[in-house]
Every structure is written in structure tokens, then in C-alpha cells.
PDB file of C-alpha atoms and ligand atoms in Angstrom:
ATOM      1  CA  MET G1032     397.553  93.461 255.224  1.00 97.00           C
ATOM      2  CA  ARG G1033     397.441  97.327 254.691  1.00 97.00           C
ATOM      3  CA  ILE G1034     394.408  98.987 253.112  1.00 98.00           C
ATOM      4  CA  HIS G1035     394.628 102.531 251.061  1.00 98.00           C
ATOM      5  CA  LEU G1036     391.662 104.684 249.642  1.00 98.00           C
ATOM      6  CA  ASP G1037     392.433 106.998 247.135  1.00 98.00           C
ATOM      7  CA  ARG G1038     389.841 109.614 247.642  1.00 97.00           C
ATOM      8  CA  ASP G1039     390.753 111.271 244.346  1.00 98.00           C
ATOM      9  CA  ALA G1040     390.049 108.413 242.363  1.00 98.00           C
ATOM     10  CA  CYS G1041     386.484 107.433 244.022  1.00 98.00           C
ATOM     11  CA  GLN G1042     383.635 108.142 241.923  1.00 98.00           C
ATOM     12  CA  GLY G1043     381.186 107.064 244.294  1.00 98.00           C
ATOM     13  CA  HIS G1044     380.180 103.756 243.254  1.00 98.00           C
ATOM     14  CA  ASN G1045     379.593 102.305 246.678  1.00 98.00           C
ATOM     15  CA  ARG G1046     380.585  98.837 246.013  1.00 98.00           C
ATOM     16  CA  CYS G1047     383.073  98.597 248.767  1.00 98.00           C
ATOM     17  CA  TYR G1048     380.415 100.012 251.116  1.00 98.00           C
ATOM     18  CA  LEU G1049     378.126  97.279 250.017  1.00 98.00           C
ATOM     19  CA  LEU G1050     380.477  94.654 249.898  1.00 98.00           C
ATOM     20  CA  ALA G1051     382.578  95.300 253.110  1.00 98.00           C
ATOM     21  CA  PRO G1052     380.344  98.120 255.509  1.00 98.00           C
ATOM     22  CA  GLU G1053     382.810  96.958 258.338  1.00 98.00           C
ATOM     23  CA  LEU G1054     385.518  98.843 256.223  1.00 98.00           C
ATOM     24  CA  PHE G1055     383.957 101.543 254.374  1.00 98.00           C
ATOM     25  CA  ASP G1056     381.203 104.144 254.738  1.00 98.00           C
ATOM     26  CA  VAL G1057     379.638 106.961 252.461  1.00 98.00           C
ATOM     27  CA  ASP G1058     380.033 110.480 253.112  1.00 98.00           C
ATOM     28  CA  ASP G1059     377.350 113.032 252.569  1.00 98.00           C
ATOM     29  CA  GLU G1060     378.486 113.327 248.900  1.00 98.00           C
ATOM     30  CA  GLY G1061     378.412 109.504 248.402  1.00 98.00           C
ATOM     31  CA  TYR G1062     381.938 109.006 248.353  1.00 98.00           C
ATOM     32  CA  ALA G1063     384.011 106.258 250.348  1.00 98.00           C
ATOM     33  CA  VAL G1064     385.234 106.934 253.686  1.00 98.00           C
ATOM     34  CA  LEU G1065     387.487 104.169 254.905  1.00 98.00           C
ATOM     35  CA  LEU G1066     386.793 103.568 258.407  1.00 98.00           C
ATOM     36  CA  VAL G1067     390.116 101.607 259.463  1.00 96.00           C
ATOM     37  CA  GLU G1068     393.485 103.086 259.489  1.00 90.00           C
ATOM     38  CA  GLY G1069     396.026 101.207 257.493  1.00 90.00           C
ATOM     39  CA  ASP G1070     396.054  97.599 258.929  1.00 96.00           C
ATOM     40  CA  VAL G1071     392.805  95.544 257.975  1.00 98.00           C
ATOM     41  CA  PRO G1072     391.419  94.020 261.355  1.00 97.00           C
ATOM     42  CA  ALA G1073     391.821  90.194 261.551  1.00 97.00           C
ATOM     43  CA  GLY G1074     388.953  88.442 260.100  1.00 98.00           C
ATOM     44  CA  LEU G1075     388.265  91.331 257.372  1.00 98.00           C
ATOM     45  CA  GLU G1076     391.032  90.190 254.953  1.00 98.00           C
ATOM     46  CA  ASP G1077     388.613  88.610 252.243  1.00 98.00           C
ATOM     47  CA  LYS G1078     385.977  91.672 252.620  1.00 98.00           C
ATOM     48  CA  ALA G1079     389.158  93.904 251.871  1.00 98.00           C
ATOM     49  CA  ARG G1080     389.965  91.903 248.621  1.00 98.00           C
ATOM     50  CA  LEU G1081     386.481  91.954 247.657  1.00 98.00           C
ATOM     51  CA  ALA G1082     386.136  95.367 247.876  1.00 98.00           C
ATOM     52  CA  ALA G1083     389.315  96.322 246.494  1.00 98.00           C
ATOM     53  CA  ASP G1084     388.560  93.744 243.393  1.00 98.00           C
ATOM     54  CA  ASN G1085     385.210  95.331 242.813  1.00 98.00           C
ATOM     55  CA  CYS G1086     386.052  99.132 242.748  1.00 98.00           C
ATOM     56  CA  PRO G1087     385.707 100.144 239.169  1.00 98.00           C
ATOM     57  CA  GLU G1088     388.182 102.884 239.485  1.00 98.00           C
ATOM     58  CA  TYR G1089     390.669 101.023 241.380  1.00 98.00           C
ATOM     59  CA  ALA G1090     390.703 103.267 244.250  1.00 98.00           C
ATOM     60  CA  ILE G1091     391.253 100.593 246.998  1.00 98.00           C
ATOM     61  CA  THR G1092     394.641  99.318 247.139  1.00 98.00           C
ATOM     62  CA  LEU G1093     395.982  96.566 249.374  1.00 98.00           C
ATOM     63  CA  GLU G1094     399.441  95.798 250.618  1.00 97.00           C
ATOM     64  CA  ASP G1095     400.602  92.682 252.136  1.00 90.00           C
TER      65      ASP G1095
HETATM   66 FE1  F3S J 987     384.539 104.826 245.418  1.00 58.55          FE
HETATM   67 FE2  F3S J 987     385.223 102.517 244.718  1.00 58.55          FE
HETATM   68 FE3  F3S J 987     383.972 102.601 246.929  1.00 58.55          FE
HETATM   69  S1  F3S J 987     384.620 104.447 243.249  1.00 58.55           S
HETATM   70  S2  F3S J 987     382.736 104.300 246.732  1.00 58.55           S
HETATM   71  S3  F3S J 987     386.018 103.478 246.365  1.00 58.55           S
HETATM   72  S4  F3S J 987     383.789 101.127 245.032  1.00 58.55           S
END
């Protein structure tokens, strides 16, 4: 599974960071930073889905 963050779409709701801190951090301005490049590490797929489903701006997309 691959994960992508659209930084232009992110509005800093930070649900991704709260739900999946293994995958997301927050920058100094409150916007999301993706901590992994491309492939979601094994075992974190459910958290990736949770983060994508809960981003109000649809900034997180997944690809199987
Ligand atoms: Fe941004 Fe969505 Fe996370 S708006 S901070 S990617 S919940």
C-alpha cells in the first residue's frame, strides 16, 4: 500500500497525527508531514486507512 499527502490540501486539522503518529508529524506551522516515503510499513495499513478516512480535506490518499 502506498500513501500520499497533498500538502497543498492540508489545512492542519492534525487528525492524521493523532490517529497515526507513526506515519505523520506536524511541522512548525501545524501542517502534516508524512514520515514515510511511498510504501506504508507492514502493520500500519489500518492506521493509514484511519488517517485517510478522517482527514476532512481529503489530503491523504492510499493506493493498493
Ligand atoms: Fe492535514 Fe488532514 Fe492531517 S488536513 S494535518 S492531512 S488530518
